[in-house]
mmCIF file of C-alpha atoms in Angstrom:
data_model
loop_
_atom_site.group_PDB
_atom_site.id
_atom_site.type_symbol
_atom_site.label_atom_id
_atom_site.label_comp_id
_atom_site.label_asym_id
_atom_site.label_seq_id
_atom_site.Cartn_x
_atom_site.Cartn_y
_atom_site.Cartn_z
ATOM 1 C CA UNK A 1 -15.193 1.360 -8.673
ATOM 2 C CA UNK A 2 -16.554 4.395 -10.508
ATOM 3 C CA UNK A 3 -16.421 8.086 -9.695
ATOM 4 C CA UNK A 4 -18.648 11.171 -9.727
ATOM 5 C CA UNK A 5 -21.684 9.727 -8.032
ATOM 6 C CA UNK A 6 -20.877 6.119 -8.871
ATOM 7 C CA UNK A 7 -17.561 5.802 -7.091
ATOM 8 C CA UNK A 8 -18.983 3.530 -4.396
ATOM 9 C CA UNK A 9 -21.421 0.661 -4.942
ATOM 10 C CA UNK A 10 -25.115 0.835 -4.241
ATOM 11 C CA UNK A 11 -26.114 -0.751 -0.974
ATOM 12 C CA UNK A 12 -27.781 -3.667 -2.746
ATOM 13 C CA UNK A 13 -24.443 -4.456 -4.395
ATOM 14 C CA UNK A 14 -22.651 -4.723 -1.059
ATOM 15 C CA UNK A 15 -24.589 -7.733 0.139
ATOM 16 C CA UNK A 16 -22.721 -11.004 0.472
ATOM 17 C CA UNK A 17 -24.977 -12.745 -2.047
ATOM 18 C CA UNK A 18 -25.504 -11.526 -5.576
ATOM 19 C CA UNK A 19 -28.798 -11.714 -7.461
ATOM 20 C CA UNK A 20 -27.717 -15.038 -8.965
ATOM 21 C CA UNK A 21 -27.306 -16.572 -5.530
ATOM 22 C CA UNK A 22 -23.517 -16.687 -5.679
ATOM 23 C CA UNK A 23 -21.637 -15.605 -2.574
ATOM 24 C CA UNK A 24 -18.883 -13.009 -2.858
ATOM 25 C CA UNK A 25 -15.652 -13.993 -1.117
ATOM 26 C CA UNK A 26 -14.878 -10.426 -0.024
ATOM 27 C CA UNK A 27 -18.085 -8.366 -0.285
ATOM 28 C CA UNK A 28 -17.833 -4.605 -0.258
ATOM 29 C CA UNK A 29 -19.114 -2.999 2.958
ATOM 30 C CA UNK A 30 -22.294 -0.908 2.997
ATOM 31 C CA UNK A 31 -22.141 2.766 2.102
ATOM 32 C CA UNK A 32 -22.343 5.365 4.879
ATOM 33 C CA UNK A 33 -24.117 8.639 4.081
ATOM 34 C CA UNK A 34 -22.192 11.689 5.286
ATOM 35 C CA UNK A 35 -23.747 14.937 6.411
ATOM 36 C CA UNK A 36 -22.711 16.942 3.319
ATOM 37 C CA UNK A 37 -24.334 14.758 0.637
ATOM 38 C CA UNK A 38 -21.144 12.742 0.467
ATOM 39 C CA UNK A 39 -20.674 9.026 0.969
ATOM 40 C CA UNK A 40 -18.112 6.886 2.726
ATOM 41 C CA UNK A 41 -17.159 3.236 2.270
ATOM 42 C CA UNK A 42 -15.243 1.753 5.212
ATOM 43 C CA UNK A 43 -13.252 -1.369 4.314
ATOM 44 C CA UNK A 44 -12.075 -1.828 7.890
ATOM 45 C CA UNK A 45 -8.793 -1.502 9.769
ATOM 46 C CA UNK A 46 -8.992 -5.003 11.238
ATOM 47 C CA UNK A 47 -9.719 -6.494 7.814
ATOM 48 C CA UNK A 48 -6.793 -4.556 6.350
ATOM 49 C CA UNK A 49 -4.311 -5.871 8.911
ATOM 50 C CA UNK A 50 -5.728 -9.394 8.635
ATOM 51 C CA UNK A 51 -5.190 -9.312 4.862
ATOM 52 C CA UNK A 52 -8.834 -9.711 3.822
ATOM 53 C CA UNK A 53 -9.735 -6.106 3.018
ATOM 54 C CA UNK A 54 -11.205 -5.044 -0.349
ATOM 55 C CA UNK A 55 -8.851 -2.078 0.001
ATOM 56 C CA UNK A 56 -5.756 -4.231 -0.504
ATOM 57 C CA UNK A 57 -3.996 -3.377 -3.763
ATOM 58 C CA UNK A 58 -3.084 -6.973 -4.580
ATOM 59 C CA UNK A 59 -4.162 -10.112 -2.765
ATOM 60 C CA UNK A 60 -1.331 -11.742 -0.794
ATOM 61 C CA UNK A 61 0.989 -8.845 -1.688
ATOM 62 C CA UNK A 62 0.822 -7.761 1.960
ATOM 63 C CA UNK A 63 2.517 -11.029 2.944
ATOM 64 C CA UNK A 64 5.811 -9.779 1.493
ATOM 65 C CA UNK A 65 6.193 -7.212 4.265
ATOM 66 C CA UNK A 66 5.840 -9.952 6.893
ATOM 67 C CA UNK A 67 8.217 -12.469 5.266
ATOM 68 C CA UNK A 68 11.253 -11.492 7.351
ATOM 69 C CA UNK A 69 9.234 -11.459 10.575
ATOM 70 C CA UNK A 70 7.722 -14.873 9.810
ATOM 71 C CA UNK A 71 11.171 -16.412 9.358
ATOM 72 C CA UNK A 72 12.758 -14.895 12.465
ATOM 73 C CA UNK A 73 9.904 -14.433 14.945
ATOM 74 C CA UNK A 74 6.536 -15.806 13.777
ATOM 75 C CA UNK A 75 4.995 -15.284 17.223
ATOM 76 C CA UNK A 76 4.853 -11.562 16.471
ATOM 77 C CA UNK A 77 2.272 -12.214 13.761
ATOM 78 C CA UNK A 78 -1.400 -12.965 14.465
ATOM 79 C CA UNK A 79 -2.864 -16.321 13.544
ATOM 80 C CA UNK A 80 -4.696 -14.931 10.490
ATOM 81 C CA UNK A 81 -1.433 -13.780 8.874
ATOM 82 C CA UNK A 82 0.478 -16.950 9.721
ATOM 83 C CA UNK A 83 -2.375 -19.023 8.336
ATOM 84 C CA UNK A 84 -2.197 -17.163 5.004
ATOM 85 C CA UNK A 85 1.537 -17.837 4.801
ATOM 86 C CA UNK A 86 1.073 -21.513 5.623
ATOM 87 C CA UNK A 87 -1.482 -21.874 2.834
ATOM 88 C CA UNK A 88 1.381 -21.153 0.463
ATOM 89 C CA UNK A 89 3.761 -23.506 2.297
ATOM 90 C CA UNK A 90 2.444 -27.028 2.966
ATOM 91 C CA UNK A 91 5.462 -27.963 5.107
ATOM 92 C CA UNK A 92 4.791 -25.040 7.431
ATOM 93 C CA UNK A 93 1.126 -26.038 7.699
ATOM 94 C CA UNK A 94 2.100 -29.592 8.689
ATOM 95 C CA UNK A 95 4.528 -28.340 11.344
ATOM 96 C CA UNK A 96 1.887 -26.011 12.741
ATOM 97 C CA UNK A 97 -0.587 -28.902 12.969
ATOM 98 C CA UNK A 98 1.996 -30.994 14.840
ATOM 99 C CA UNK A 99 2.583 -28.194 17.348
ATOM 100 C CA UNK A 100 -1.169 -27.921 17.849
ATOM 101 C CA UNK A 101 -1.430 -31.655 18.581
ATOM 102 C CA UNK A 102 1.439 -31.391 21.072
ATOM 103 C CA UNK A 103 -0.307 -28.511 22.817
ATOM 104 C CA UNK A 104 2.481 -26.071 21.999
ATOM 105 C CA UNK A 105 0.295 -23.542 20.256
ATOM 106 C CA UNK A 106 -1.079 -21.795 23.332
ATOM 107 C CA UNK A 107 -0.432 -18.080 22.890
ATOM 108 C CA UNK A 108 0.090 -16.032 26.019
ATOM 109 C CA UNK A 109 0.471 -12.618 24.421
ATOM 110 C CA UNK A 110 -1.625 -10.837 21.815
ATOM 111 C CA UNK A 111 0.434 -9.525 18.848
ATOM 112 C CA UNK A 112 0.549 -5.772 18.459
ATOM 113 C CA UNK A 113 0.622 -3.638 15.282
ATOM 114 C CA UNK A 114 1.966 -0.091 15.208
ATOM 115 C CA UNK A 115 0.679 1.750 12.140
ATOM 116 C CA UNK A 116 1.156 5.101 10.423
ATOM 117 C CA UNK A 117 -2.100 6.834 9.505
ATOM 118 C CA UNK A 118 -2.450 9.048 6.442
ATOM 119 C CA UNK A 119 -5.295 10.788 4.618
ATOM 120 C CA UNK A 120 -5.462 13.340 1.829
ATOM 121 C CA UNK A 121 -7.991 14.681 -0.635
ATOM 122 C CA UNK A 122 -7.581 13.632 -4.272
ATOM 123 C CA UNK A 123 -9.064 15.766 -7.047
ATOM 124 C CA UNK A 124 -10.340 13.476 -9.796
ATOM 125 C CA UNK A 125 -11.273 16.312 -12.149
ATOM 126 C CA UNK A 126 -9.599 19.603 -13.093
ATOM 127 C CA UNK A 127 -12.782 21.408 -12.088
ATOM 128 C CA UNK A 128 -12.493 22.197 -8.373
ATOM 129 C CA UNK A 129 -16.308 22.308 -8.094
ATOM 130 C CA UNK A 130 -16.462 18.561 -8.685
ATOM 131 C CA UNK A 131 -16.388 16.118 -5.797
ATOM 132 C CA UNK A 132 -13.094 14.723 -4.541
ATOM 133 C CA UNK A 133 -12.101 11.402 -3.009
ATOM 134 C CA UNK A 134 -10.550 11.239 0.458
ATOM 135 C CA UNK A 135 -8.858 7.857 0.992
ATOM 136 C CA UNK A 136 -7.739 6.793 4.465
ATOM 137 C CA UNK A 137 -4.623 4.627 4.389
ATOM 138 C CA UNK A 138 -2.444 2.884 6.940
ATOM 139 C CA UNK A 139 1.075 1.524 6.711
ATOM 140 C CA UNK A 140 2.292 -1.070 9.222
ATOM 141 C CA UNK A 141 5.454 0.336 10.794
ATOM 142 C CA UNK A 142 6.275 -2.450 13.263
ATOM 143 C CA UNK A 143 4.930 -5.621 14.866
ATOM 144 C CA UNK A 144 5.630 -7.152 18.262
ATOM 145 C CA UNK A 145 4.542 -10.080 20.392
ATOM 146 C CA UNK A 146 2.893 -7.726 22.858
ATOM 147 C CA UNK A 147 2.109 -4.054 23.286
ATOM 148 C CA UNK A 148 4.189 -4.128 26.490
ATOM 149 C CA UNK A 149 7.591 -2.733 25.490
ATOM 150 C CA UNK A 150 9.175 -4.110 28.664
ATOM 151 C CA UNK A 151 8.482 -7.676 27.486
ATOM 152 C CA UNK A 152 9.533 -7.418 23.843
ATOM 153 C CA UNK A 153 11.009 -4.998 21.357
ATOM 154 C CA UNK A 154 9.001 -4.157 18.226
ATOM 155 C CA UNK A 155 10.288 -5.411 14.885
ATOM 156 C CA UNK A 156 10.325 -2.618 12.292
ATOM 157 C CA UNK A 157 9.215 -3.863 8.879
ATOM 158 C CA UNK A 158 11.738 -3.507 6.073
ATOM 159 C CA UNK A 159 9.051 -3.631 3.369
ATOM 160 C CA UNK A 160 5.851 -1.664 3.917
ATOM 161 C CA UNK A 161 2.714 -1.727 1.786
ATOM 162 C CA UNK A 162 -0.021 0.926 2.157
ATOM 163 C CA UNK A 163 -3.561 -0.355 2.582
ATOM 164 C CA UNK A 164 -6.745 1.632 1.970
ATOM 165 C CA UNK A 165 -9.123 1.254 4.905
ATOM 166 C CA UNK A 166 -11.806 3.641 3.684
ATOM 167 C CA UNK A 167 -12.725 6.101 0.918
ATOM 168 C CA UNK A 168 -14.997 9.140 1.123
ATOM 169 C CA UNK A 169 -16.508 10.901 -1.896
ATOM 170 C CA UNK A 170 -17.753 14.444 -1.293
ATOM 171 C CA UNK A 171 -17.499 18.032 -2.520
ATOM 172 C CA UNK A 172 -16.241 19.386 0.792
ATOM 173 C CA UNK A 173 -14.689 17.858 3.866
ATOM 174 C CA UNK A 174 -17.382 16.102 5.922
ATOM 175 C CA UNK A 175 -18.002 16.341 9.630
ATOM 176 C CA UNK A 176 -14.880 14.852 11.188
ATOM 177 C CA UNK A 177 -16.798 12.884 13.819
ATOM 178 C CA UNK A 178 -19.055 11.227 11.238
ATOM 179 C CA UNK A 179 -16.193 10.612 8.817
ATOM 180 C CA UNK A 180 -13.880 8.924 11.341
ATOM 181 C CA UNK A 181 -16.552 7.219 13.471
ATOM 182 C CA UNK A 182 -16.110 3.687 11.979
ATOM 183 C CA UNK A 183 -12.320 3.903 12.261
ATOM 184 C CA UNK A 184 -12.422 5.221 15.826
ATOM 185 C CA UNK A 185 -14.716 2.394 16.885
ATOM 186 C CA UNK A 186 -12.211 -0.139 15.560
ATOM 187 C CA UNK A 187 -9.236 1.614 17.138
ATOM 188 C CA UNK A 188 -10.935 1.733 20.523
ATOM 189 C CA UNK A 189 -11.862 -1.959 20.303
ATOM 190 C CA UNK A 190 -8.308 -2.903 19.236
ATOM 191 C CA UNK A 191 -6.673 -0.613 21.792
ATOM 192 C CA UNK A 192 -4.119 -2.481 23.970
ATOM 193 C CA UNK A 193 -5.707 -0.928 27.073
ATOM 194 C CA UNK A 194 -9.121 -2.352 26.195
ATOM 195 C CA UNK A 195 -9.581 -5.433 28.381
ATOM 196 C CA UNK A 196 -12.398 -6.835 26.247
ATOM 197 C CA UNK A 197 -10.483 -9.312 24.052
ATOM 198 C CA UNK A 198 -13.512 -11.104 22.590
ATOM 199 C CA UNK A 199 -12.792 -12.098 18.984
ATOM 200 C CA UNK A 200 -9.596 -10.066 18.905
ATOM 201 C CA UNK A 201 -6.456 -11.567 17.327
ATOM 202 C CA UNK A 202 -4.217 -8.511 17.718
ATOM 203 C CA UNK A 203 -4.069 -4.963 19.067
ATOM 204 C CA UNK A 204 -3.352 -1.746 17.166
ATOM 205 C CA UNK A 205 -1.987 1.686 17.994
ATOM 206 C CA UNK A 206 -1.237 4.701 15.795
ATOM 207 C CA UNK A 207 2.434 5.697 15.750
ATOM 208 C CA UNK A 208 1.929 8.969 13.884
ATOM 209 C CA UNK A 209 -0.424 10.785 11.530
ATOM 210 C CA UNK A 210 1.068 11.890 8.198
ATOM 211 C CA UNK A 211 -0.804 14.572 6.248
ATOM 212 C CA UNK A 212 -0.280 17.931 4.581
ATOM 213 C CA UNK A 213 -1.149 21.143 6.397
ATOM 214 C CA UNK A 214 -4.804 21.508 5.252
ATOM 215 C CA UNK A 215 -5.539 17.897 6.180
ATOM 216 C CA UNK A 216 -3.705 18.196 9.519
ATOM 217 C CA UNK A 217 -5.751 21.286 10.293
ATOM 218 C CA UNK A 218 -8.905 19.307 9.512
ATOM 219 C CA UNK A 219 -7.888 16.265 11.580
ATOM 220 C CA UNK A 220 -6.557 18.239 14.560
ATOM 221 C CA UNK A 221 -9.310 20.895 14.418
ATOM 222 C CA UNK A 222 -6.795 23.749 14.564
ATOM 223 C CA UNK A 223 -6.283 26.994 12.646
ATOM 224 C CA UNK A 224 -5.107 26.729 9.056
ATOM 225 C CA UNK A 225 -1.813 28.022 7.710
ATOM 226 C CA UNK A 226 -3.198 31.559 7.297
ATOM 227 C CA UNK A 227 -4.040 31.903 11.005
ATOM 228 C CA UNK A 228 -1.985 34.085 13.338
ATOM 229 C CA UNK A 229 -1.620 31.245 15.871
ATOM 230 C CA UNK A 230 -1.301 28.451 13.320
ATOM 231 C CA UNK A 231 2.258 27.292 14.119
ATOM 232 C CA UNK A 232 2.022 23.661 15.242
ATOM 233 C CA UNK A 233 5.360 23.516 17.052
ATOM 234 C CA UNK A 234 5.682 26.761 19.020
ATOM 235 C CA UNK A 235 3.445 29.229 20.862
ATOM 236 C CA UNK A 236 3.674 32.588 19.126
ATOM 237 C CA UNK A 237 1.492 34.951 17.146
ATOM 238 C CA UNK A 238 2.425 35.374 13.504
ATOM 239 C CA UNK A 239 3.024 38.734 11.868
ATOM 240 C CA UNK A 240 1.107 39.732 8.757
ATOM 241 C CA UNK A 241 3.246 40.690 5.775
ATOM 242 C CA UNK A 242 2.219 41.868 2.315
ATOM 243 C CA UNK A 243 4.293 40.714 -0.653
ATOM 244 C CA UNK A 244 3.820 42.467 -3.986
ATOM 245 C CA UNK A 245 4.214 40.666 -7.279
ATOM 246 C CA UNK A 246 7.117 41.550 -9.544
ATOM 247 C CA UNK A 247 6.588 44.837 -11.375
ATOM 248 C CA UNK A 248 3.163 45.485 -9.865
ATOM 249 C CA UNK A 249 1.969 47.229 -6.727
ATOM 250 C CA UNK A 250 -1.610 46.077 -7.276
ATOM 251 C CA UNK A 251 -1.047 42.336 -7.166
ATOM 252 C CA UNK A 252 -0.271 41.594 -3.566
ATOM 253 C CA UNK A 253 -0.245 38.494 -1.425
ATOM 254 C CA UNK A 254 -0.699 38.388 2.318
ATOM 255 C CA UNK A 255 1.463 35.997 4.303
ATOM 256 C CA UNK A 256 1.834 35.105 7.967
ATOM 257 C CA UNK A 257 5.433 34.989 9.205
ATOM 258 C CA UNK A 258 6.675 33.638 12.537
ATOM 259 C CA UNK A 259 9.697 35.717 13.519
ATOM 260 C CA UNK A 260 10.426 34.588 17.084
ATOM 261 C CA UNK A 261 13.220 31.990 17.131
ATOM 262 C CA UNK A 262 13.012 31.126 20.838
ATOM 263 C CA UNK A 263 9.259 30.860 21.313
ATOM 264 C CA UNK A 264 8.074 28.263 23.849
ATOM 265 C CA UNK A 265 7.313 24.908 22.224
ATOM 266 C CA UNK A 266 3.867 23.393 22.095
ATOM 267 C CA UNK A 267 3.556 20.202 24.138
ATOM 268 C CA UNK A 268 1.071 17.346 23.985
ATOM 269 C CA UNK A 269 -0.121 17.721 27.575
ATOM 270 C CA UNK A 270 -1.201 21.345 27.078
ATOM 271 C CA UNK A 271 -2.891 20.935 23.703
ATOM 272 C CA UNK A 272 -6.421 21.651 24.939
ATOM 273 C CA UNK A 273 -5.212 24.822 26.648
ATOM 274 C CA UNK A 274 -4.283 26.406 23.307
ATOM 275 C CA UNK A 275 -7.694 28.024 23.107
ATOM 276 C CA UNK A 276 -8.523 31.702 23.367
ATOM 277 C CA UNK A 277 -9.777 32.763 26.783
ATOM 278 C CA UNK A 278 -9.589 35.726 29.150
ATOM 279 C CA UNK A 279 -6.172 34.541 30.337
ATOM 280 C CA UNK A 280 -4.801 33.211 27.030
ATOM 281 C CA UNK A 281 -4.766 34.941 23.611
ATOM 282 C CA UNK A 282 -3.697 31.714 21.847
ATOM 283 C CA UNK A 283 -6.233 30.725 19.180
ATOM 284 C CA UNK A 284 -4.523 27.567 17.940
ATOM 285 C CA UNK A 285 -7.487 25.198 18.247
ATOM 286 C CA UNK A 286 -10.886 26.060 16.802
ATOM 287 C CA UNK A 287 -12.585 25.952 20.182
ATOM 288 C CA UNK A 288 -13.598 23.606 22.965
ATOM 289 C CA UNK A 289 -16.833 22.913 21.075
ATOM 290 C CA UNK A 290 -14.848 21.524 18.127
ATOM 291 C CA UNK A 291 -12.337 19.002 19.486
ATOM 292 C CA UNK A 292 -10.472 16.448 17.389
ATOM 293 C CA UNK A 293 -11.699 12.842 17.765
ATOM 294 C CA UNK A 294 -8.047 11.782 18.138
ATOM 295 C CA UNK A 295 -8.287 13.142 21.684
ATOM 296 C CA UNK A 296 -10.470 10.138 22.554
ATOM 297 C CA UNK A 297 -7.616 7.820 21.548
ATOM 298 C CA UNK A 298 -5.128 9.657 23.793
ATOM 299 C CA UNK A 299 -3.032 10.224 20.687
ATOM 300 C CA UNK A 300 -0.352 12.940 21.140
ATOM 301 C CA UNK A 301 -1.766 15.951 19.332
ATOM 302 C CA UNK A 302 1.558 17.745 18.797
ATOM 303 C CA UNK A 303 4.343 15.187 18.472
ATOM 304 C CA UNK A 304 1.987 12.573 16.997
ATOM 305 C CA UNK A 305 1.432 14.569 13.782
ATOM 306 C CA UNK A 306 4.425 14.663 11.432
ATOM 307 C CA UNK A 307 5.166 17.866 9.556
ATOM 308 C CA UNK A 308 5.691 16.680 6.002
ATOM 309 C CA UNK A 309 8.488 18.483 4.111
ATOM 310 C CA UNK A 310 6.807 18.860 0.727
ATOM 311 C CA UNK A 311 4.752 21.894 1.758
ATOM 312 C CA UNK A 312 6.652 23.151 4.801
ATOM 313 C CA UNK A 313 10.074 23.168 3.132
ATOM 314 C CA UNK A 314 10.286 22.308 -0.568
ATOM 315 C CA UNK A 315 7.243 24.282 -1.741
ATOM 316 C CA UNK A 316 8.183 27.173 0.538
ATOM 317 C CA UNK A 317 11.727 28.306 1.221
ATOM 318 C CA UNK A 318 13.548 25.904 -1.143
ATOM 319 C CA UNK A 319 11.195 26.466 -4.072
ATOM 320 C CA UNK A 320 11.163 30.221 -3.474
ATOM 321 C CA UNK A 321 14.954 30.364 -3.462
ATOM 322 C CA UNK A 322 15.157 28.597 -6.825
ATOM 323 C CA UNK A 323 12.570 30.974 -8.297
ATOM 324 C CA UNK A 324 14.654 33.904 -7.091
ATOM 325 C CA UNK A 325 17.764 32.537 -8.806
ATOM 326 C CA UNK A 326 15.849 32.077 -12.055
ATOM 327 C CA UNK A 327 13.615 35.165 -12.246
ATOM 328 C CA UNK A 328 14.099 37.851 -9.555
ATOM 329 C CA UNK A 329 16.862 40.449 -9.815
ATOM 330 C CA UNK A 330 16.697 41.422 -6.142
ATOM 331 C CA UNK A 331 17.157 37.766 -5.123
ATOM 332 C CA UNK A 332 20.305 37.020 -7.115
ATOM 333 C CA UNK A 333 18.966 36.230 -10.584
ATOM 334 C CA UNK A 334 21.564 34.560 -12.795
ATOM 335 C CA UNK A 335 22.486 35.950 -16.191
ATOM 336 C CA UNK A 336 21.112 34.402 -19.368
ATOM 337 C CA UNK A 337 24.448 32.688 -20.022
ATOM 338 C CA UNK A 338 24.577 31.241 -16.509
ATOM 339 C CA UNK A 339 20.997 29.976 -16.732
ATOM 340 C CA UNK A 340 21.832 28.354 -20.064
ATOM 341 C CA UNK A 341 24.762 26.541 -18.412
ATOM 342 C CA UNK A 342 22.499 25.335 -15.599
ATOM 343 C CA UNK A 343 19.948 24.049 -18.133
ATOM 344 C CA UNK A 344 22.678 22.166 -20.009
ATOM 345 C CA UNK A 345 23.730 20.405 -16.812
ATOM 346 C CA UNK A 346 20.127 19.534 -15.991
ATOM 347 C CA UNK A 347 19.708 18.071 -19.488
ATOM 348 C CA UNK A 348 22.781 15.930 -18.850
ATOM 349 C CA UNK A 349 21.328 14.665 -15.566
ATOM 350 C CA UNK A 350 18.106 13.804 -17.399
ATOM 351 C CA UNK A 351 20.059 11.370 -19.589
ATOM 352 C CA UNK A 352 21.552 9.540 -16.597
ATOM 353 C CA UNK A 353 18.570 9.670 -14.215
ATOM 354 C CA UNK A 354 18.372 6.580 -11.949
ATOM 355 C CA UNK A 355 15.290 4.397 -12.328
ATOM 356 C CA UNK A 356 14.357 5.031 -8.686
ATOM 357 C CA UNK A 357 13.722 8.716 -9.437
ATOM 358 C CA UNK A 358 10.130 9.254 -10.551
ATOM 359 C CA UNK A 359 10.869 12.370 -12.636
ATOM 360 C CA UNK A 360 13.776 14.463 -13.909
ATOM 361 C CA UNK A 361 14.393 18.110 -13.009
ATOM 362 C CA UNK A 362 13.276 20.336 -15.868
ATOM 363 C CA UNK A 363 14.858 23.549 -17.165
ATOM 364 C CA UNK A 364 15.479 26.097 -14.412
ATOM 365 C CA UNK A 365 15.077 29.125 -16.699
ATOM 366 C CA UNK A 366 11.730 27.962 -18.117
ATOM 367 C CA UNK A 367 10.125 25.805 -15.444
ATOM 368 C CA UNK A 368 11.386 26.930 -12.013
ATOM 369 C CA UNK A 369 7.985 28.441 -11.199
ATOM 370 C CA UNK A 370 6.301 25.202 -12.327
ATOM 371 C CA UNK A 371 8.492 22.725 -10.469
ATOM 372 C CA UNK A 372 6.715 19.861 -8.800
ATOM 373 C CA UNK A 373 7.666 19.272 -5.186
ATOM 374 C CA UNK A 374 9.602 16.162 -6.209
ATOM 375 C CA UNK A 375 11.721 18.199 -8.619
ATOM 376 C CA UNK A 376 12.599 20.742 -5.939
ATOM 377 C CA UNK A 377 13.454 17.927 -3.548
ATOM 378 C CA UNK A 378 15.717 16.200 -6.077
ATOM 379 C CA UNK A 379 17.462 19.491 -6.831
ATOM 380 C CA UNK A 380 18.149 20.307 -3.173
ATOM 381 C CA UNK A 381 18.908 16.804 -1.939
ATOM 382 C CA UNK A 382 20.899 15.251 -4.787
ATOM 383 C CA UNK A 383 22.169 17.501 -7.590
ATOM 384 C CA UNK A 384 22.525 20.924 -5.982
ATOM 385 C CA UNK A 385 26.356 21.100 -5.986
ATOM 386 C CA UNK A 386 27.053 19.660 -9.467
ATOM 387 C CA UNK A 387 24.377 21.891 -11.013
ATOM 388 C CA UNK A 388 25.466 25.227 -9.487
ATOM 389 C CA UNK A 389 29.176 24.695 -8.753
ATOM 390 C CA UNK A 390 31.263 27.221 -10.720
ATOM 391 C CA UNK A 391 28.149 29.110 -11.861
ATOM 392 C CA UNK A 392 26.638 30.452 -8.662
ATOM 393 C CA UNK A 393 28.805 32.665 -6.466
ATOM 394 C CA UNK A 394 30.380 30.840 -3.521
ATOM 395 C CA UNK A 395 28.508 32.773 -0.843
ATOM 396 C CA UNK A 396 25.164 32.178 -2.585
ATOM 397 C CA UNK A 397 25.950 28.493 -3.066
ATOM 398 C CA UNK A 398 26.757 28.225 0.640
ATOM 399 C CA UNK A 399 23.407 29.855 1.332
ATOM 400 C CA UNK A 400 21.695 27.085 -0.645
ATOM 401 C CA UNK A 401 23.755 24.453 1.150
ATOM 402 C CA UNK A 402 22.329 25.754 4.420
ATOM 403 C CA UNK A 403 18.994 24.469 3.121
ATOM 404 C CA UNK A 404 20.472 21.123 2.161
ATOM 405 C CA UNK A 405 22.254 20.437 5.464
ATOM 406 C CA UNK A 406 19.217 20.280 7.808
ATOM 407 C CA UNK A 407 17.170 18.410 5.205
ATOM 408 C CA UNK A 408 19.743 15.616 4.993
ATOM 409 C CA UNK A 409 20.616 15.565 8.680
ATOM 410 C CA UNK A 410 17.156 15.930 10.166
ATOM 411 C CA UNK A 411 15.253 13.639 7.841
ATOM 412 C CA UNK A 412 12.318 16.096 7.977
ATOM 413 C CA UNK A 413 10.572 14.457 10.908
ATOM 414 C CA UNK A 414 10.055 17.575 13.000
#
């Protein structure tokens, strides 16, 4: 697939038969024109879960995540998945045929998938004026014999593989209703409460939506992070604060701070009431004329959207604290000798970095203001004490540990 105007195929190329008369095994779906001169290619949620989607990274790689379930409880898997496994195991195919002849293959319940939904814009070029790609992905969290929890407990997958179910290519975010229309149609057809089971091998429900703040604001149709009523977990108006850059009163940055610690929490049942009216000053949602399509799925609009830690924690308070230690005198800047000692320890950790870590933490004195979110996370979660012990004052180290404690204990699923 190409990019910048050629990232999705022409409609003639998505037909099942090529010009030479040969049939494609997994033809690409037709292109959908969006309202902002963008285009969208929907591979399909049902195809993704059945293992026949063009959005699969590697063919049959998705079978690895179902291996444990197939061995212990194959009835939790739909026929399409079990059939793919049996194609790789002739003995299993023979046993399945014998059960069919004995009439033991009658299925009473429809298997149920619980998936995590995620979407995010990806800049292909350094120029922000160029178009971006917005992939929609799902990850299967658990499978069960039925959507009825009273009959069976879901089996949480130990290995999970993300699957692309659609890709949009546009310069700005498209109309949410047009963008998600194909996915919503599939989710409503595969909903466990939908009694029309024609041609349906399984049911699907969304466990949670995982996205950064700009994408959550787009999906939920709520105020962005600069709004006074933008907090997604409590009902309070933010306070505007102006922060001046170091050594300059001209360079200033406006921030919104939420100071109330005991504000009433937002709840799923009252989500549509968080709209400005004569009786309510809350401006959390954009308006009753601009409602999220997730409302149609009865998806919880507060608890059903995870607050990811990369932007809410690591890029904010944790990253800011490290910048203060490295550069700002009024925030406890270390001396040149102390920073040199910290850099020496970080260089030592670079030499013994585990393979599971995607990057090492660079020099604090030179790169603290350029840290990637992963570097800040690794610093706070794994090497905070050995890096600063004996260098940072005890009370300041304890202050940093107050950031580490909730991150390790809470798991960041707020």
